[in-house]
C-alpha cells in the first residue's frame, strides 16, 4: 500500500505518456495533441525542381590542384616583400621625410621649375651651343697644326658654347658675364646649389630651375651637370635669348613667392 505513490512517480518520470493514466499535468496537453493529429493535414508547398546543368561532353572540367606536386602556383605581387637596394630605400625615405617635414624656403624653391614647353624651347637653344666633343677638338687641333706647318695663317676664333661646372658658372655670375643661368632641381646634396639663386638675384643675372640634372649633362657630354650658363649667342639667336631671359626674370628673379 505505501509503495503505490512511489511507483506511480517513477513510472510517470520514465514514461511521460503514463501520466495520462493517473490524470497528471501532461494529460490535458496529450489530449490536445491527439485531437490535432486527427484533424485535416495542410498540403505542403511544392518544392522547386532543381535543374541540373547539362554537361558538354566536348569540354571536360579539369580543376587545378595547388597542393604539393600539383599545378604551378599563380603569379602574385610580391613587391611588398622585396628587399630593395639601399639607394632605393634611401630615396623613398627622403621623399616621405620631405612630405612630412616643413621645408625651408631655400630648399623649397627647387620645387617650382619651368614647365614642359619652356624647357623644350630652352633646351633647343642650348643644343645649338654644345661644347665640342673630344674627337671634334682633336680634329680641329690637327687642322690648326697642319696649317701652321704649311706656313699658312692660323685663324682662331673663340667658340660660342655653354659654360658648365659649378665653380666656373659661379665666377661668370660674379663677373656678370653670364646672360642666362640654368640650374638643375635634383642636385645631390642640394647644399651645393641652394645659394646660387640668391647670388643670381643679387647680381641681377636671369636664372631658371629645370627638371633633371641628366638633361643638362647631355648638353655638355657628361652624365649630369648641376648648372650651365650662356655668355654669348649668335646674332640670329639673340632675340630668342632675350625673350627667355625676360620670362625667367619675371618668373624667378622678381618673384617674391619663389
XYZ file of C-alpha atoms in Angstrom:
258
model
C 0.000 0.000 0.000
C 2.734 2.561 0.905
C 4.847 1.746 -2.255
C 1.992 2.678 -4.660
C 2.656 6.522 -4.786
C 6.398 5.979 -5.137
C 5.929 3.510 -8.009
C 3.489 5.876 -9.735
C 6.079 8.767 -9.579
C 8.851 6.599 -11.007
C 6.721 5.379 -13.933
C 5.495 8.915 -14.768
C 9.092 10.220 -14.861
C 10.319 7.361 -17.054
C 7.328 7.411 -19.464
C 5.554 10.788 -19.867
C 2.604 9.104 -21.701
C 1.881 7.169 -18.498
C 0.906 10.426 -16.770
C -2.444 10.404 -18.581
C -3.310 7.150 -16.851
C -3.409 8.859 -13.435
C -4.624 12.267 -14.647
C -1.274 14.042 -14.296
C -0.416 17.580 -15.558
C 0.578 16.304 -19.005
C -2.710 14.500 -19.654
C -4.555 17.616 -20.953
C -1.725 18.516 -23.339
C -1.608 14.962 -24.663
C -5.341 15.087 -25.337
C -4.992 18.265 -27.435
C -2.138 16.786 -29.433
C -4.205 13.699 -30.167
C -7.066 15.880 -31.452
C -4.679 17.862 -33.696
C -3.373 14.630 -35.192
C -6.841 13.515 -36.045
C -7.592 16.835 -37.967
C -7.071 17.560 -41.683
C -3.481 17.877 -42.914
C -2.414 21.086 -44.737
C -0.785 20.433 -48.090
C 2.935 21.347 -48.070
C 4.329 23.780 -50.633
C 5.688 22.079 -53.750
C 9.491 22.032 -53.870
C 11.152 23.858 -56.765
C 12.661 21.368 -59.111
C 16.444 21.591 -59.198
C 17.620 21.949 -62.749
C 20.855 20.183 -63.387
C 23.309 21.935 -65.710
C 23.861 19.960 -68.842
C 27.407 18.771 -69.205
C 29.102 19.393 -72.502
C 30.925 16.225 -73.477
C 33.452 18.197 -75.543
C 34.699 20.290 -72.606
C 35.691 18.376 -69.514
C 36.342 20.178 -66.241
C 39.945 19.927 -65.131
C 40.170 21.689 -61.769
C 43.673 22.752 -60.717
C 45.311 21.487 -57.580
C 47.834 23.781 -55.900
C 48.967 21.201 -53.387
C 52.478 19.763 -53.243
C 53.487 18.339 -56.599
C 50.392 19.842 -58.229
C 49.934 22.775 -60.611
C 52.259 25.787 -60.795
C 51.278 28.480 -58.311
C 49.707 31.669 -59.797
C 51.878 34.795 -60.014
C 51.442 37.102 -57.036
C 52.517 40.702 -56.477
C 55.471 40.361 -54.094
C 56.753 43.978 -54.265
C 55.730 44.452 -50.642
C 58.175 41.734 -49.592
C 61.117 42.652 -51.859
C 64.365 43.653 -50.175
C 65.084 46.776 -52.209
C 68.629 48.114 -52.710
C 69.827 50.685 -50.210
C 69.720 53.628 -52.645
C 66.049 52.888 -53.441
C 65.171 52.748 -49.738
C 67.053 55.995 -49.094
C 65.308 57.932 -51.851
C 61.901 56.645 -50.692
C 62.615 57.615 -47.095
C 63.823 61.029 -48.249
C 60.611 61.583 -50.237
C 58.440 60.729 -47.190
C 60.566 62.931 -44.939
C 60.263 65.910 -47.301
C 56.485 65.428 -47.409
C 56.158 65.355 -43.611
C 58.651 67.993 -42.520
C 58.365 71.738 -43.011
C 60.739 72.764 -45.788
C 62.841 75.942 -45.583
C 62.401 78.412 -48.490
C 65.997 77.909 -49.699
C 65.202 74.248 -50.462
C 61.533 74.660 -51.360
C 62.410 76.976 -54.282
C 63.669 73.942 -56.240
C 60.113 72.558 -56.378
C 58.988 75.406 -58.666
C 60.511 74.573 -62.053
C 59.829 75.693 -65.605
C 57.061 73.859 -67.489
C 57.436 71.430 -70.384
C 57.049 73.940 -73.242
C 59.529 76.391 -71.690
C 62.035 73.574 -71.114
C 61.696 72.424 -74.750
C 62.429 75.905 -76.162
C 65.326 76.432 -73.710
C 66.955 73.069 -74.494
C 66.530 73.726 -78.227
C 68.541 76.936 -77.837
C 71.199 75.363 -75.599
C 71.676 72.449 -78.005
C 72.968 74.861 -80.653
C 75.820 75.841 -78.323
C 77.011 72.426 -77.183
C 80.740 72.249 -76.455
C 82.730 70.211 -78.979
C 83.425 66.555 -78.314
C 86.917 65.118 -77.844
C 87.005 63.859 -81.426
C 85.941 67.237 -82.859
C 88.512 69.073 -80.717
C 91.261 66.680 -81.801
C 90.367 67.159 -85.469
C 90.355 70.970 -85.066
C 93.750 70.999 -83.360
C 95.214 68.707 -86.018
C 93.952 71.036 -88.731
C 95.458 74.046 -86.968
C 98.784 72.226 -86.593
C 98.760 71.331 -90.287
C 98.089 74.956 -91.269
C 100.925 76.121 -89.034
C 103.241 73.516 -90.545
C 102.397 74.643 -94.089
C 103.152 78.244 -93.100
C 99.572 79.413 -93.506
C 97.920 81.989 -91.273
C 96.116 80.184 -88.453
C 92.625 81.592 -87.908
C 91.397 81.048 -84.344
C 88.054 82.317 -83.211
C 86.721 81.914 -79.680
C 83.866 79.378 -79.884
C 80.455 80.360 -78.501
C 79.480 77.452 -76.249
C 77.599 76.902 -72.996
C 79.719 77.029 -69.855
C 79.396 74.326 -67.210
C 80.934 73.411 -63.879
C 79.764 74.971 -60.619
C 82.930 76.997 -59.924
C 83.085 78.283 -63.499
C 79.387 79.280 -63.534
C 79.764 80.998 -60.123
C 82.693 83.069 -61.441
C 80.692 84.082 -64.525
C 77.737 85.195 -62.338
C 80.013 87.197 -60.008
C 81.599 88.957 -63.010
C 78.117 89.474 -64.570
C 79.354 87.726 -67.712
C 76.517 85.163 -67.760
C 73.453 86.105 -69.796
C 71.326 83.167 -68.586
C 71.903 80.548 -65.882
C 70.114 77.171 -65.831
C 70.127 75.223 -62.527
C 69.053 71.567 -62.073
C 66.374 70.861 -59.439
C 67.683 67.458 -58.260
C 71.320 68.159 -57.353
C 72.528 65.883 -54.567
C 73.433 67.228 -52.000
C 71.177 70.249 -52.524
C 73.502 72.468 -50.428
C 75.819 72.695 -53.449
C 73.388 74.924 -55.385
C 70.843 76.235 -52.841
C 72.740 79.566 -52.610
C 73.021 80.025 -56.398
C 69.556 81.607 -56.980
C 70.287 84.210 -54.267
C 73.576 85.094 -55.980
C 71.814 85.449 -59.351
C 69.259 87.794 -57.768
C 71.993 89.884 -56.159
C 73.975 90.211 -59.409
C 70.777 90.669 -61.487
C 71.501 87.667 -63.734
C 68.431 85.850 -65.165
C 68.195 82.265 -63.955
C 65.752 79.339 -64.111
C 65.371 75.929 -62.475
C 64.850 72.953 -64.785
C 63.916 69.359 -64.013
C 66.707 66.835 -64.456
C 70.463 67.210 -63.991
C 70.824 64.425 -66.566
C 69.341 66.642 -69.294
C 71.917 69.345 -68.586
C 74.630 66.683 -68.525
C 73.679 65.507 -72.028
C 74.255 69.014 -73.372
C 77.868 69.062 -72.136
C 78.663 65.351 -72.860
C 78.617 64.338 -69.179
C 76.393 62.127 -67.023
C 74.949 65.110 -65.188
C 75.545 68.812 -64.644
C 74.340 70.926 -61.708
C 74.294 74.256 -63.604
C 75.096 75.666 -67.044
C 75.361 79.258 -68.291
C 75.170 81.105 -71.593
C 77.583 84.010 -72.031
C 77.029 84.904 -75.687
C 74.963 83.760 -78.672
C 74.967 84.348 -82.400
C 73.038 87.258 -83.864
C 70.147 85.089 -85.119
C 69.500 83.674 -81.622
C 69.781 86.973 -79.742
C 66.038 87.728 -79.801
C 65.172 84.239 -78.541
C 67.674 84.552 -75.679
C 66.312 87.985 -74.696
C 62.745 86.644 -74.721
C 63.662 83.670 -72.488
C 65.707 85.924 -70.142
C 62.778 88.340 -69.702
C 60.332 85.490 -68.981
C 62.636 83.838 -66.448
C 63.449 87.156 -64.785
C 59.749 87.746 -64.129
C 59.156 84.106 -63.099
C 62.195 83.660 -60.796
C 64.276 86.801 -60.140
C 61.419 89.218 -59.456
C 59.047 86.655 -57.946
C 58.975 87.049 -54.154
C 56.986 83.816 -53.650
C 59.736 81.593 -55.070
